[in-house]
Coordinates of C-alpha atoms in Angstrom, one line a residue:
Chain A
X200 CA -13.7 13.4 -24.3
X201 CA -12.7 13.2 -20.7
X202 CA -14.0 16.3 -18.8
X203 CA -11.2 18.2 -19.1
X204 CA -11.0 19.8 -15.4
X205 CA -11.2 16.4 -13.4
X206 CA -8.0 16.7 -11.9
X207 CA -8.8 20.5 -10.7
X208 CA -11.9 19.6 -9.6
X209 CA -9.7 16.3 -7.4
X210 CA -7.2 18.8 -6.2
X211 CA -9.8 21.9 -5.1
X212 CA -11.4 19.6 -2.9
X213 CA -8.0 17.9 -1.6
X214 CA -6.6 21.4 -1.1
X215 CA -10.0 22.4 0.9
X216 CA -10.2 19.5 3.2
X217 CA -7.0 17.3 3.6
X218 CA -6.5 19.4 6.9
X219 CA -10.4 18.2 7.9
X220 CA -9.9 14.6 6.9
X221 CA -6.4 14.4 8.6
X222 CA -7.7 16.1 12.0
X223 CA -10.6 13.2 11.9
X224 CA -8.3 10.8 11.0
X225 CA -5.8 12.1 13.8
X226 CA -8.4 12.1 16.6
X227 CA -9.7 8.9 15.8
X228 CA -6.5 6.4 14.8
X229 CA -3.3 6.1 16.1
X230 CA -0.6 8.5 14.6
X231 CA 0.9 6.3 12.4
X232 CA -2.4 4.9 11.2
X233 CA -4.1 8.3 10.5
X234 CA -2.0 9.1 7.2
X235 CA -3.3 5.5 5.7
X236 CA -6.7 6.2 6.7
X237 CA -6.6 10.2 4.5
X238 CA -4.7 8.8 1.8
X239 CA -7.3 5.9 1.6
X240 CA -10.0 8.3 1.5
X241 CA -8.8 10.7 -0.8
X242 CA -8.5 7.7 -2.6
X243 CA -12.1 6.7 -2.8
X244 CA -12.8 10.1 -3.7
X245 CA -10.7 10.4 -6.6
X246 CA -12.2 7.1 -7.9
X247 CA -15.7 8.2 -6.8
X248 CA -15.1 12.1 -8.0
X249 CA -18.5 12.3 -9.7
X250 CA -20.2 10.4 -6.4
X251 CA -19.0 13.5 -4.7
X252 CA -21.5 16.0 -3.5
X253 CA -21.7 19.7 -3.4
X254 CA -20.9 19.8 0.5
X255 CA -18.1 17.3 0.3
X256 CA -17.0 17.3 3.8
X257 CA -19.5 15.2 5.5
X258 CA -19.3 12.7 2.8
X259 CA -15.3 12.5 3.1
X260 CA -15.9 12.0 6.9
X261 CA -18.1 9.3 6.2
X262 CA -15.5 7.8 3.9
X263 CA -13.3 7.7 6.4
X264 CA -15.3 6.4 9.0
X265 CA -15.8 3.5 7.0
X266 CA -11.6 3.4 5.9
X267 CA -11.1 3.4 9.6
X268 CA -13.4 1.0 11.0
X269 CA -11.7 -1.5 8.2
X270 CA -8.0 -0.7 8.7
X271 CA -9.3 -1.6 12.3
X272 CA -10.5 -4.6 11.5
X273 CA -8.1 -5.7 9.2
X274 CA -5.2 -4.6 11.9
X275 CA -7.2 -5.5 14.8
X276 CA -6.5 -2.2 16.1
X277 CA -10.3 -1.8 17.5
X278 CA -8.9 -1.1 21.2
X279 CA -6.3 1.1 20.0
X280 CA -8.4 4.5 19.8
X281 CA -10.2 3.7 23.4
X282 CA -6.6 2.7 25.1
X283 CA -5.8 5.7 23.8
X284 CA -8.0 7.6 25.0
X285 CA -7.8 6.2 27.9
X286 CA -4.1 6.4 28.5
X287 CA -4.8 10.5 27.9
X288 CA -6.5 10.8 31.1
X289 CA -6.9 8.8 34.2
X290 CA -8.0 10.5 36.3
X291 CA -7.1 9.1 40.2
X292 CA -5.2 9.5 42.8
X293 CA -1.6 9.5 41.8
X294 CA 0.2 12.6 40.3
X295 CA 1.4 15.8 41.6
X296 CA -0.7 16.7 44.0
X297 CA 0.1 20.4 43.0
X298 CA -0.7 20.3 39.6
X299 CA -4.1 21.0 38.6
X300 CA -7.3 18.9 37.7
X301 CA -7.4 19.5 33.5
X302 CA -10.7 19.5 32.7
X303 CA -10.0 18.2 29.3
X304 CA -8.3 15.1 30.4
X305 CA -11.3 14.0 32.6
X306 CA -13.4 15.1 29.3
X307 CA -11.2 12.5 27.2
X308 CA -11.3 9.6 29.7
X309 CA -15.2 10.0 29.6
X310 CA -15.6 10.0 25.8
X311 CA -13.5 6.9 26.0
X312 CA -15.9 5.4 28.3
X313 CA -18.3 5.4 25.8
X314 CA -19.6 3.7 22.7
X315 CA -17.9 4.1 19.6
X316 CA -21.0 5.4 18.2
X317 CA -21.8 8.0 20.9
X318 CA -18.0 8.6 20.9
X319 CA -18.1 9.4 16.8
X320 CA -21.7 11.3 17.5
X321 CA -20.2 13.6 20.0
X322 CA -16.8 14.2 18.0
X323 CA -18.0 15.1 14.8
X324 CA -20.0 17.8 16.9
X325 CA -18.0 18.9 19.0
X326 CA -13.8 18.5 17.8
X327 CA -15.1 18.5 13.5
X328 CA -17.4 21.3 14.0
X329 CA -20.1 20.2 12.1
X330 CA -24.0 20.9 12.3
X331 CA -26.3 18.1 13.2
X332 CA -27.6 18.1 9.5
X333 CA -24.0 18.1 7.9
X334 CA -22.8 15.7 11.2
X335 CA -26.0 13.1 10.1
X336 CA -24.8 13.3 6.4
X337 CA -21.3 11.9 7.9
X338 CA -22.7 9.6 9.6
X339 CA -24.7 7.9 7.7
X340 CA -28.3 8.7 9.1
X341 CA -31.4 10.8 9.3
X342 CA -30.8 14.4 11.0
X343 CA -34.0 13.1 12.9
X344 CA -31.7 10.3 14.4
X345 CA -28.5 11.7 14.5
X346 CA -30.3 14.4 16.6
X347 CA -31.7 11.5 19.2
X348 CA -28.2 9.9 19.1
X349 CA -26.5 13.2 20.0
X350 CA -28.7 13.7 22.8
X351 CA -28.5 10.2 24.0
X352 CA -24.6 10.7 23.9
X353 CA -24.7 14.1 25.5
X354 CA -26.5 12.4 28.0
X355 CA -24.0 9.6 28.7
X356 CA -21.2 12.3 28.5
X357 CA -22.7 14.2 31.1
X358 CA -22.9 11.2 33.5
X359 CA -19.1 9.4 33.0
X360 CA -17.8 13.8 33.3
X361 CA -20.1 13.6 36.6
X362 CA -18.8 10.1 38.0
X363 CA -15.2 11.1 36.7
X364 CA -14.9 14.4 38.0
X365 CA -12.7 14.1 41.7
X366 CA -13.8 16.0 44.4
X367 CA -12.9 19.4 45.2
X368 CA -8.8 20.0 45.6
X369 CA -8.6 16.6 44.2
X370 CA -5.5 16.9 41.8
X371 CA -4.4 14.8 39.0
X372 CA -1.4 13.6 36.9
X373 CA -2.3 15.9 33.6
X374 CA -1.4 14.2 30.5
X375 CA -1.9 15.3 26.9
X376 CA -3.2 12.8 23.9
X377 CA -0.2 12.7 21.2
X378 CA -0.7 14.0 18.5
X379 CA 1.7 15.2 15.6
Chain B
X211 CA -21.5 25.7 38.2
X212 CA -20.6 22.8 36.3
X213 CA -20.1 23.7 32.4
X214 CA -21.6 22.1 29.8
X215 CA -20.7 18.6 28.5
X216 CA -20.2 19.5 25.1
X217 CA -18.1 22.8 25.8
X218 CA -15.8 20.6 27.9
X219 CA -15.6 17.9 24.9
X220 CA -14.5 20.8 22.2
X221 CA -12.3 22.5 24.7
X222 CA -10.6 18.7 25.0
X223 CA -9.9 18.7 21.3
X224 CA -6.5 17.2 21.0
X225 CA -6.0 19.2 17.3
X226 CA -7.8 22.5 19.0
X227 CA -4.7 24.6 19.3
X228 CA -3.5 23.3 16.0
X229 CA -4.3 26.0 13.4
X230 CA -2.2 25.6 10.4
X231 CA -0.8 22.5 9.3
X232 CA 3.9 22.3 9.7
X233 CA 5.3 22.5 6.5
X234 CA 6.4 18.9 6.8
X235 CA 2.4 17.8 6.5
X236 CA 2.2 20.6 3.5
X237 CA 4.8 18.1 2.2
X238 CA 3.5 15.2 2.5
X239 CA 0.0 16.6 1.5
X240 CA 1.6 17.4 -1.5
X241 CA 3.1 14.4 -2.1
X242 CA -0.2 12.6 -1.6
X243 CA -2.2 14.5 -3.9
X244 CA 1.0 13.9 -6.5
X245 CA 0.5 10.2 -6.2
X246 CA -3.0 10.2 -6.0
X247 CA -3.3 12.0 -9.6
X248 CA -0.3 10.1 -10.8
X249 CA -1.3 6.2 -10.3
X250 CA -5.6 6.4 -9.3
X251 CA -7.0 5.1 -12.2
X252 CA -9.7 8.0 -12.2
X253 CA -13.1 6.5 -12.9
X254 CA -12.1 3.2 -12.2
X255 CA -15.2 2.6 -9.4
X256 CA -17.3 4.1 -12.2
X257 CA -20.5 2.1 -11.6
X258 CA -22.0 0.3 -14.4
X259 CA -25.3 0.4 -16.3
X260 CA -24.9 4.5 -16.5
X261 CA -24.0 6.2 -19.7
X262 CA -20.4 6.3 -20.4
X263 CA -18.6 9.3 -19.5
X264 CA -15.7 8.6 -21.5
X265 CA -15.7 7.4 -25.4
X266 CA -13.5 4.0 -25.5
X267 CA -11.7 5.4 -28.5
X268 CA -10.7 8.4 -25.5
X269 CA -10.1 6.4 -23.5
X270 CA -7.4 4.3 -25.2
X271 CA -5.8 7.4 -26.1
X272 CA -5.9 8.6 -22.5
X273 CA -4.1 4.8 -21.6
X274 CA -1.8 5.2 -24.3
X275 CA -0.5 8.7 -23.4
X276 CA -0.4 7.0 -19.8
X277 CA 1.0 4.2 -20.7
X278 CA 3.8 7.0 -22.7
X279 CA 3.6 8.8 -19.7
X280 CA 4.7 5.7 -17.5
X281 CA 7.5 4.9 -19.8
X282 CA 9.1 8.5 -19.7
X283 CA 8.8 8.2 -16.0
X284 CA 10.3 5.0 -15.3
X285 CA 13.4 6.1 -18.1
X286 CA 14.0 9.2 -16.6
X287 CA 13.5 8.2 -13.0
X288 CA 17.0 9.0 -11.0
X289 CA 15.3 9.4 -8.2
X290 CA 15.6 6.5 -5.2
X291 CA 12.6 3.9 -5.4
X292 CA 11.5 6.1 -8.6
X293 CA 11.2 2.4 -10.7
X294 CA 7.5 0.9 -9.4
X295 CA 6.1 -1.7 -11.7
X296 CA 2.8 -3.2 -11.3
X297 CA 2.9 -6.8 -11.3
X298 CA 0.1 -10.0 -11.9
X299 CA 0.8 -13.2 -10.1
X300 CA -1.4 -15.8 -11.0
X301 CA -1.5 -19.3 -10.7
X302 CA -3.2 -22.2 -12.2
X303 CA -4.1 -25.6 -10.1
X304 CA -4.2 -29.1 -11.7
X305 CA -8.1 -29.1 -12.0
X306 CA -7.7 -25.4 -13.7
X307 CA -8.9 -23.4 -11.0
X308 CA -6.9 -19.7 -11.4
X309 CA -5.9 -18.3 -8.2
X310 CA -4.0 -15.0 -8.1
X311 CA -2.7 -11.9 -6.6
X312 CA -1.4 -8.7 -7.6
X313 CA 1.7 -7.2 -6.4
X314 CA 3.2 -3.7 -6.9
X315 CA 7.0 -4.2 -7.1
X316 CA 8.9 -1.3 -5.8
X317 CA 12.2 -0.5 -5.6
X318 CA 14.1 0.9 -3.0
X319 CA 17.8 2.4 -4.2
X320 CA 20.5 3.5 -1.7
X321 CA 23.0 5.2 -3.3
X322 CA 26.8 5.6 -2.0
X323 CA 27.8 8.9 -3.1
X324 CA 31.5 7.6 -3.4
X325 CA 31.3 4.6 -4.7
X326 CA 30.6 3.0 -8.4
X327 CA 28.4 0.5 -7.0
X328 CA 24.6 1.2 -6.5
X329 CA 22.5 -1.0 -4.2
X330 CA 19.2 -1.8 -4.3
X331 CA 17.3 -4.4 -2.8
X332 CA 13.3 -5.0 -4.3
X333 CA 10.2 -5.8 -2.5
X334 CA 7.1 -7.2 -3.6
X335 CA 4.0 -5.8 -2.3
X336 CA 0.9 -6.8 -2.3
X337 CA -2.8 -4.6 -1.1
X338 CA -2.9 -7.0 1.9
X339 CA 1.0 -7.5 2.0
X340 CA 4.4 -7.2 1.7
X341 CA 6.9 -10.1 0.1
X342 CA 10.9 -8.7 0.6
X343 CA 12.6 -11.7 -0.8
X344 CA 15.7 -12.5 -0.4
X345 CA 17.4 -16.0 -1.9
X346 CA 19.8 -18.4 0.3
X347 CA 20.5 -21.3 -0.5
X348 CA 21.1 -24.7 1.9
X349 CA 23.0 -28.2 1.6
X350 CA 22.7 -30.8 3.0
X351 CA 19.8 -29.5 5.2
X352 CA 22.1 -27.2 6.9
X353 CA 21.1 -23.6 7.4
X354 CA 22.7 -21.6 4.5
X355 CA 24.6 -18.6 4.6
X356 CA 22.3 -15.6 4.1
X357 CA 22.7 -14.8 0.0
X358 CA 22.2 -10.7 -0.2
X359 CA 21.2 -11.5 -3.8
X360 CA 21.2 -7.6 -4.6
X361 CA 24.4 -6.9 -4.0
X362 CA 27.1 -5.8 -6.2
X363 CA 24.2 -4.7 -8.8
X364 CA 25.8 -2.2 -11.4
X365 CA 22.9 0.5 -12.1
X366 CA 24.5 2.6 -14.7
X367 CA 23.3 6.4 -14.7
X368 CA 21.6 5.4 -10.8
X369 CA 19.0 3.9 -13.2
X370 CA 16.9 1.2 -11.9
X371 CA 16.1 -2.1 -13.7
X372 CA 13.9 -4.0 -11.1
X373 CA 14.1 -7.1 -13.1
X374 CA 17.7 -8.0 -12.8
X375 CA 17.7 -9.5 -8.9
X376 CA 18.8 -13.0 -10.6
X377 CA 21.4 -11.7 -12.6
X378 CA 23.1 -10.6 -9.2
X379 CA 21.0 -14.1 -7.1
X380 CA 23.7 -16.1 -9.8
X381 CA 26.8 -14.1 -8.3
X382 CA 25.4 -14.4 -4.4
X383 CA 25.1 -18.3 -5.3
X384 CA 28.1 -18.9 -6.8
X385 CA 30.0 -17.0 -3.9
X386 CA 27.6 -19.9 -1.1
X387 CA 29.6 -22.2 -3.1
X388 CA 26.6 -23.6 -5.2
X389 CA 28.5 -22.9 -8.3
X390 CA 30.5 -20.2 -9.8
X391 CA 28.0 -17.0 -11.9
X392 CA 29.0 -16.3 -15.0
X393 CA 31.2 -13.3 -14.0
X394 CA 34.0 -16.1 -13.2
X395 CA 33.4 -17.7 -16.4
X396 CA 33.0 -20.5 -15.2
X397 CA 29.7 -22.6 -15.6
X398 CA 27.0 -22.3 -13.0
X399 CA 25.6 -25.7 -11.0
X400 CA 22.0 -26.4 -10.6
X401 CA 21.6 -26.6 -6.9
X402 CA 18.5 -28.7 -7.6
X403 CA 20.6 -31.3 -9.4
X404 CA 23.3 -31.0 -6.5
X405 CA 23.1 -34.3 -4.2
X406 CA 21.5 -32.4 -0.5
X407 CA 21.3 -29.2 -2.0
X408 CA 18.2 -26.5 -1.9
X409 CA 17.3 -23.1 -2.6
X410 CA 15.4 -21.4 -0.6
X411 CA 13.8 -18.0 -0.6
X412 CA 13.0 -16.2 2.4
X413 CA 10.5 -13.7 2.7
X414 CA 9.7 -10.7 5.3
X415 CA 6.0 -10.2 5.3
X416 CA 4.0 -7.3 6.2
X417 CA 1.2 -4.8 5.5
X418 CA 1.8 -2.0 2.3
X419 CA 0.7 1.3 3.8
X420 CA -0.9 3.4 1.2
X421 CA 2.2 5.8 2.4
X422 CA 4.1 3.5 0.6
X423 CA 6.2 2.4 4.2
X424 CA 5.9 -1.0 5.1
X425 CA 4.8 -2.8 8.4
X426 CA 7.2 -5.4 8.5
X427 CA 5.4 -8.7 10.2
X428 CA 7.5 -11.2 10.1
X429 CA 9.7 -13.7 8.0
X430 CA 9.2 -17.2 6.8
X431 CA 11.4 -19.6 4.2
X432 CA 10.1 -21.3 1.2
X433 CA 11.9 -23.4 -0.6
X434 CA 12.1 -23.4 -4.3
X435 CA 11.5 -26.2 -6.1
X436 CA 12.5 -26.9 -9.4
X437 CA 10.1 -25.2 -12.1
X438 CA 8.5 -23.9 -9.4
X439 CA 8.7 -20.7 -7.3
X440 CA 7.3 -21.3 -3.8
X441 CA 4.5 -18.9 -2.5
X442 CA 2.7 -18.0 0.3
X443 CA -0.5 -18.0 -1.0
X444 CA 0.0 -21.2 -3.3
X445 CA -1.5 -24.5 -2.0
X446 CA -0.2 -28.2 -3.0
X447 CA -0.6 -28.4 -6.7
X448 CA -0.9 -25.2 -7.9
X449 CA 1.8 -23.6 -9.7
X450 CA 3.3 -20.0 -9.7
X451 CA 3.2 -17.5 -13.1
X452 CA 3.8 -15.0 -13.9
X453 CA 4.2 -11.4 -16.0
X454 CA 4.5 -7.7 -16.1
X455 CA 1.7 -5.1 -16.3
X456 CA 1.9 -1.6 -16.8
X457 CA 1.2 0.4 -13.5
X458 CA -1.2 2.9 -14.9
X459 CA -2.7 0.3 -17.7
X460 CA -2.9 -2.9 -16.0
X461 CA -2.0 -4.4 -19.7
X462 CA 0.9 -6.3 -20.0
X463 CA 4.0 -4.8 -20.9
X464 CA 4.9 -7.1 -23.3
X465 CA 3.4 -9.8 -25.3
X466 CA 4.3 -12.8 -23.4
X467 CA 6.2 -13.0 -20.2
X468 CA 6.7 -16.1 -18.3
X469 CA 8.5 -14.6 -15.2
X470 CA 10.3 -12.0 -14.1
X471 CA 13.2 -14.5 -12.7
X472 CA 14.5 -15.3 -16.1
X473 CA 17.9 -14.6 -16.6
X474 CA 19.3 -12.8 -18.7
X475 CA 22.0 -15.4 -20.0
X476 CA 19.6 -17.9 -21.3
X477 CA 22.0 -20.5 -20.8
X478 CA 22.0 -19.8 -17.2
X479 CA 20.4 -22.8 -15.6
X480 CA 18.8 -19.9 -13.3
X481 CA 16.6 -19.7 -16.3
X482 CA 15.3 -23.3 -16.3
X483 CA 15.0 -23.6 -12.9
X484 CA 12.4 -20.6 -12.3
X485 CA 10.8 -19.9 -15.4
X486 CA 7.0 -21.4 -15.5
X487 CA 5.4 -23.7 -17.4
X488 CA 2.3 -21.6 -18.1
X489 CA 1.5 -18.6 -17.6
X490 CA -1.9 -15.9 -18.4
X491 CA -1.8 -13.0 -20.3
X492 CA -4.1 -10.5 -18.5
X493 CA -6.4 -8.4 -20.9
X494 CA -7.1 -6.5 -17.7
X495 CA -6.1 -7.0 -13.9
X496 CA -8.4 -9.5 -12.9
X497 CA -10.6 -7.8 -10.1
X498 CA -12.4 -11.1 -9.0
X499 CA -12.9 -14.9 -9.5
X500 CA -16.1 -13.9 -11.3
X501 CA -13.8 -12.0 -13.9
X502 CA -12.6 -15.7 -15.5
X503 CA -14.0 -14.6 -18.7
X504 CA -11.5 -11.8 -19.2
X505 CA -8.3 -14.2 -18.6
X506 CA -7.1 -16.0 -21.7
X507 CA -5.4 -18.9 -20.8
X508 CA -2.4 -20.7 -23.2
X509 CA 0.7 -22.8 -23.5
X510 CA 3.8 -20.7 -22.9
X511 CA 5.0 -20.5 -26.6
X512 CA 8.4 -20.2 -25.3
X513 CA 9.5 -16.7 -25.5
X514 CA 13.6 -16.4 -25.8
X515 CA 15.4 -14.4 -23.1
X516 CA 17.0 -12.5 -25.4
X517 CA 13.7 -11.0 -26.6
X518 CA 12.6 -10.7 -23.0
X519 CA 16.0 -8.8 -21.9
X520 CA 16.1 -6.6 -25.0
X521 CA 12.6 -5.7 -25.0
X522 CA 12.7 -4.6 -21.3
X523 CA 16.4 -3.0 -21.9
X524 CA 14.0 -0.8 -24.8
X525 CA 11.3 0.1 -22.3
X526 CA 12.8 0.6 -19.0
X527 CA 16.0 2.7 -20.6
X528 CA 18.4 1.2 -18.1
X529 CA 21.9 -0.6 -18.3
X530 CA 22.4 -4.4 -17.4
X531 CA 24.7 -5.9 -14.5
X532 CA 25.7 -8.6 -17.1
X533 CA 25.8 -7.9 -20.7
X534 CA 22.6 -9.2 -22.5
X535 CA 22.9 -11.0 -25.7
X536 CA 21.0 -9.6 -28.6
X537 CA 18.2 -10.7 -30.1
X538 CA 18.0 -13.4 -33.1
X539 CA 17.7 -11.2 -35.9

């Protein structure tokens, strides 16, 4: 007969991670993109339940990695996440001159200079938390070269943070991503 | 001393000071994980050649109570927009080529808390988009007067009966002037026997979000032709069926169905205008073109409107805007 705890088994792991899947989604999509992209992938993984592995998180990021890069193709909403990151900080010239330089805005504008793949490398590092071995599992590769992609990326960080950062008593506009 | 890359990328975290979802995400958690249990076919992306995890005998039993399940819901919805039907749209072309598309019918409800009169208004969606018809109708190539064809539906107990959007379309037509419904007693006109007359439909398009909201993108007009129901997706030539299917099932929810535009007064000349000529009977929803062998094609064996109305009236549990004759015994 059908195995009787299914649907236990379906809501343990929604329970556990919605909040994960929605923060990825949320950091990665427009706001009112993100709740198509978790209820798309909780919708794989209810079909897919017995695909699921023991450490289910990585594998639900993956999942919506892939939701998200077609909903962005299907919407041609590609540009959205890097105008919006870009929008969150630009750093420059303008602004009130009294307020101060955030650090995390000029750490936004430079993770929107860069790749989508060094962008996702860095975030599911640093904003999902994960490990390199749980963050390779997510991304679809080798923890052998999701290590060399992380450096690479960490790399290309630290040179858009160093070409973005203003001089000294430089002072910016200071603007906040939206989020819900 | 400058601080390290990736300690100025996790203190940029948009979500970092977010610790606990608001309650109104709890909700709509909730109400995600409600639907997802509800209406995913669980197992469906099962991938072949493995041993069956499920004995057919359990699983038609498992349909069944669905299917049961379904029913109950659907009787006792009250609820706004509680009434969601799956539907199959198919069509066949003149060299027998099946083309289709599958649409989720929804239906919104307002309600008017002092009034008798209950509105609703349906829309057919679609995975890739979003069909909210409305029917107008033109003479004389002049732009018609918008027809709200929902309007002044009678939904008795705030039940929903998706299916009845032509018994209120004959009303909206007869007040355009086309010809009097059958509420005035008076006989209705064909428009398409009407010298300069037309009936159009005209359709807001748009994506279906998973949420259930739609992304409204647009509106174009078709015009519907005599036997024929103008499509989007049809071409020259190819002709539009279709039939119910249960949401949870996919099987049809009765035997034979030409279209859901049949009036209930089968002397309505709605009834000749829009029903198809053929139509499929889906032994499950076709997933691809490669699935032909599943689809079992045959002449519509004319199916009355009385048995359509009644057998519908039976399932869904909900009153009629215009009585419905009985069945031939």
């Amino acid at each position: 007969l059908v195995e009787p705890n299914r649907n236990e088994r379906f809501e343990s792991l929604f329970r556990e991670h919605h909040a994960a899947v929605r923060g990825y989604a949320l950091r990665r999509a427009p706001r009112d993109m993100a709740p198509d992209v978790v209820a798309e992938t909780f919708l794989v993984a209810w079909r897919r339940l017995d695909d699921v592995p023991a450490d289910p998180l990585p594998w639900l990021y993956g999942v919506a990695r892939r939701v998200l890069a077609n909903a962005r193709r299907s919407a041609d909403r590609g540009l959205a996440v890097e105008r919006r990151l870009a929008a969150a900080a630009v750093p420059g010239g303008r602004g009130d001159p009294g307020e101060r330089v955030g650090e995390a805005e000029i750490a936004r504008a430079a993770l929107a200079r860069l790749s989508e793949r060094d962008r996702e490398t860095l975030m599911l590092v640093a904003w999902e938390g994960l490990s390199s071995a749980r963050a390779a599992r997510a991304a679809g590769c080798t923890r052998a070269a999701f290590a060399v992609r992380l450096h690479r990326a960490r790399g290309r960080l630290a040179a858009q943070l160093a070409s973005l950062e203003p001089p000294a008593g430089a002072r910016v506009e200071s603007q906040s991503l939206e989020v819900s | 001393m400058r601080p390290d890359p990736m300690e100025m990328l996790a203190a940029a975290d948009p979500l970092r000071d977010r610790e606990r979802p608001t309650p109104e995400e709890e909700r709509e958690a909730d109400e995600l994980l409600t639907r997802l249990l509800a209406t995913a076919p669980a197992g469906a992306e099962q991938r072949g050649g493995g041993r069956p995890r499920v004995r057919r005998w359990a699983l038609a039993a498992v349909g069944a109570v669905a299917a049961a399940l379904a029913a109950t819901s659907l009787i006792d919805s009250d609820a706004p927009g509680g009434g969601i039907v799956e539907r199959a749209v198919a069509a066949v072309t003149q060299d027998d080529v099946i083309y289709h598309v599958v649409e989720r019918s929804r239906v919104e409800v307002s309600y008017e808390p002092d009034a008798d009169t209950t509105h609703y208004i349906e829309s057919f969606h679609t995975t890739e988009g979003h069909i909210h018809q409305r029917t107008f109708a033109a003479r004389d190539g002049r732009k018609g007067r918008m027809l709200d064809d929902f309007a002044g539906v009678w939904i008795p107990g705030r039940r929903v009966n998706p299916l009845l959007r032509w018994d209120a379309s004959t009303n909206t037509i007869s007040e355009a002037g086309i010809g009097p419904g059958p509420d005035t007693g008076a006989p209705a006109l064909d428009p398409f026997n009407e010298p300069g007359a037309q009936l159009r439909t005209l359709q807001e398009q748009g994506r279906l979000r998973v949420t259930g909201t739609t992304q409204v993108a647009g509106r174009r007009a078709y015009r519907l032709e005599s036997g024929t129901i103008s499509h989007p997706r049809l071409r020259d030539g190819e002709e539009r069926v279709e039939f119910l299917v249960d949401a949870d099932t996919y099987l049809p929810l009765a035997r034979t169905y030409a279209s859901v535009h049949r009036s209930t007064d089968p002397e309505h000349p709605i009834s000749r205008i829009v029903v198809s000529s053929r139509f499929l009977v889906y032994e499950r929803l076709p997933l691809n073109a490669k699935n032909r062998a599943l689809l079992d094609l045959d002449p519509h064996p004319g199916a009355k409107c009385s048995d359509f109305a009644h057998e519908l009236r039976g399932k869904q549990g909900v009153g009629f805007a215009n009585p419905c004759p009985p069945p031939d015994p």
